[in-house]
Amino acid sequence: MSTTERPRILVVGGGYVGLYAARRILKKMRYGEATVTVVDPRSYMTYQPFLPEAAAGNISPRHVVVPLRRVLPGAEVLTGRVTTIDQDRKAATIAPLVGEAYELPFDYLVIALGAVSRTFPIPGLAEQGIGMKGVEEAIGLRNHVLEQLDKADSTTDEDVRRKALTFVFVGGGFAGAETIGEVEDMARDAAKYYNNVSREDMRFILVDAADKILPEVGPELGKWGKEHLEARGIEVYLSTSMDSCVDGHVVLKNGLEVDSSTIVWTAGVKPNPALARFGLPLGPRGHVDTEPTLQVKGTDYIWAAGDNAQVPDMAARAAGNENAWCPPNAQHALRQARILGDNVISGMRGFPQTEYKHANKGAVAGLGLHKGVAMIVMGKMKIKLKGRLAWYMHRGYHGLAVPTWNRKIRVFADWTLATFLRREVVSLGAIHSPREEFYEAAKPAPPPASAARPASSAGAQKAKAS
């Protein structure tokens, strides 16, 4: 970390908004005008819409993350967490991955912490659940699912086999529907290489408390998506929830009980709880309350956007919905980040702020290879697509939206190779504990039994002599 007398723009969070806002600021500001510092526990940004495809092996996990230091060469990138913010002194406390915490002064502040999984106090969820918010979880889910096929293929215990081949997904939004669609696709392909496992042996269950799935694309396409998943043998239970999953025994509100080794939780997100420690004005659900200019209410030097912000949806409000807020999706986050970056520069130079206004352009979702739904908004007209064409729209949109040309090319290369080569179905479960085998080889061997006998014999003779 360098010390500087230039104004410091502190970006808290290196996710979608943090990365794009920092890039915009670096592009717009004059040489030496300010120091941009980005703080995040990870040294990379994750493009979350690609996590289901990474879990299914369609994209290399390395290609869905963007290294911050490479993309932001003109910024300071600190790997750690911002634990507190003193607004009076304009100082943030940084807790690095190692070493003591320290204070970092700033002049302008960008809050881009994003969201975390929204969970409930369900017995067993913390011990058994798998999230889908990071690339680590996507890799872990892929390895875990393939490990279950390995177990089922190798055991003669029918209960173990049934539990290994039952997969429960909770949450029917984009993350849940896309993930179960991609993972079912992968498991179906993988089953071809197992002698004792077929797709008919597997049980996939999707649960959601709402009365429909994929609400982002509307009721008609959501209904088609549900029927499509059910046609593939996936059980979909709506208007129900999970009561418990202790030791993998899943109990649903509708009375269904199953044993499962795989419980994937994608039931929504909530703002990062760290926001509560920053002394910022928060909305009823914990989001940072902002003006249409993305400035935090009551301040002129703090901005927020993305999943951790409550941003008025000016386009919807102009159409008559006075209480509309921007939904937490990549479409808004990307555009908010650009306006935010411009407004930080304007604020630093004393110029007026620009309001954020963006009309929804639609939504796309992939449900596995060559399967998807898409709703494209063109003015007052909504174009609804499903099947292979929607899948092309999904891949085309996200392939172009992933940050940097480096990652775009790598992702399209992955897809192109997958057209000609079969999907990889190998599990690398040992990657989660890579030192285990070396530890077993290097730990001291126990003394042989023969080495213990003379001592015992000597002790016996001593006892006899006494």
XYZ file of N, CA, C and O in Angstrom, residues 7 29 78 101 120 130 133 156 235 248 278 291 298 324 385 404 464:
68
model
N -6.175 12.994 -3.294
C -7.442 12.499 -2.749
C -7.559 10.993 -2.990
O -7.124 10.491 -4.034
N -10.600 9.913 -14.907
C -9.849 10.921 -14.151
C -8.532 11.266 -14.850
O -7.976 10.476 -15.622
N -6.188 -3.996 -2.309
C -5.865 -4.530 -0.991
C -6.747 -5.746 -0.720
O -7.984 -5.661 -0.824
N -4.805 -5.064 11.884
C -5.692 -4.131 11.195
C -5.081 -2.725 11.231
O -4.287 -2.395 12.121
N -32.211 -19.155 6.369
C -33.133 -19.160 7.491
C -32.640 -20.187 8.518
O -31.860 -21.079 8.176
N -25.134 -26.378 0.372
C -24.116 -25.868 -0.549
C -24.693 -24.623 -1.210
O -25.794 -24.664 -1.772
N -22.853 -18.797 -4.628
C -22.521 -17.385 -4.753
C -21.088 -17.167 -5.228
O -20.733 -16.065 -5.611
N -22.781 -51.512 -2.446
C -23.867 -52.504 -2.518
C -24.968 -52.181 -1.513
O -25.964 -52.886 -1.440
N -38.452 -33.284 -10.252
C -39.654 -33.016 -9.457
C -39.622 -31.560 -8.995
O -38.639 -31.107 -8.426
N -28.734 -34.814 6.336
C -29.178 -35.110 4.988
C -30.603 -35.620 4.886
O -31.061 -35.928 3.790
N -21.338 0.235 9.245
C -20.752 1.405 8.579
C -21.453 2.710 8.922
O -21.025 3.781 8.469
N -29.929 8.089 -3.251
C -30.665 8.999 -4.134
C -30.640 8.430 -5.557
O -29.853 7.514 -5.851
N -28.076 11.807 2.465
C -27.486 12.599 3.534
C -26.009 12.844 3.385
O -25.389 13.446 4.266
N -41.129 1.861 -7.038
C -40.285 0.888 -7.728
C -38.815 1.074 -7.358
O -38.324 2.209 -7.245
N -39.059 -16.049 -25.879
C -38.407 -17.148 -26.584
C -38.185 -18.309 -25.629
O -38.010 -18.108 -24.425
N -13.911 -7.869 -19.676
C -12.637 -7.940 -20.394
C -12.711 -8.872 -21.609
O -13.363 -9.928 -21.581
N 9.969 -58.319 39.021
C 10.222 -59.607 39.637
C 11.375 -59.525 40.634
O 11.323 -60.103 41.728
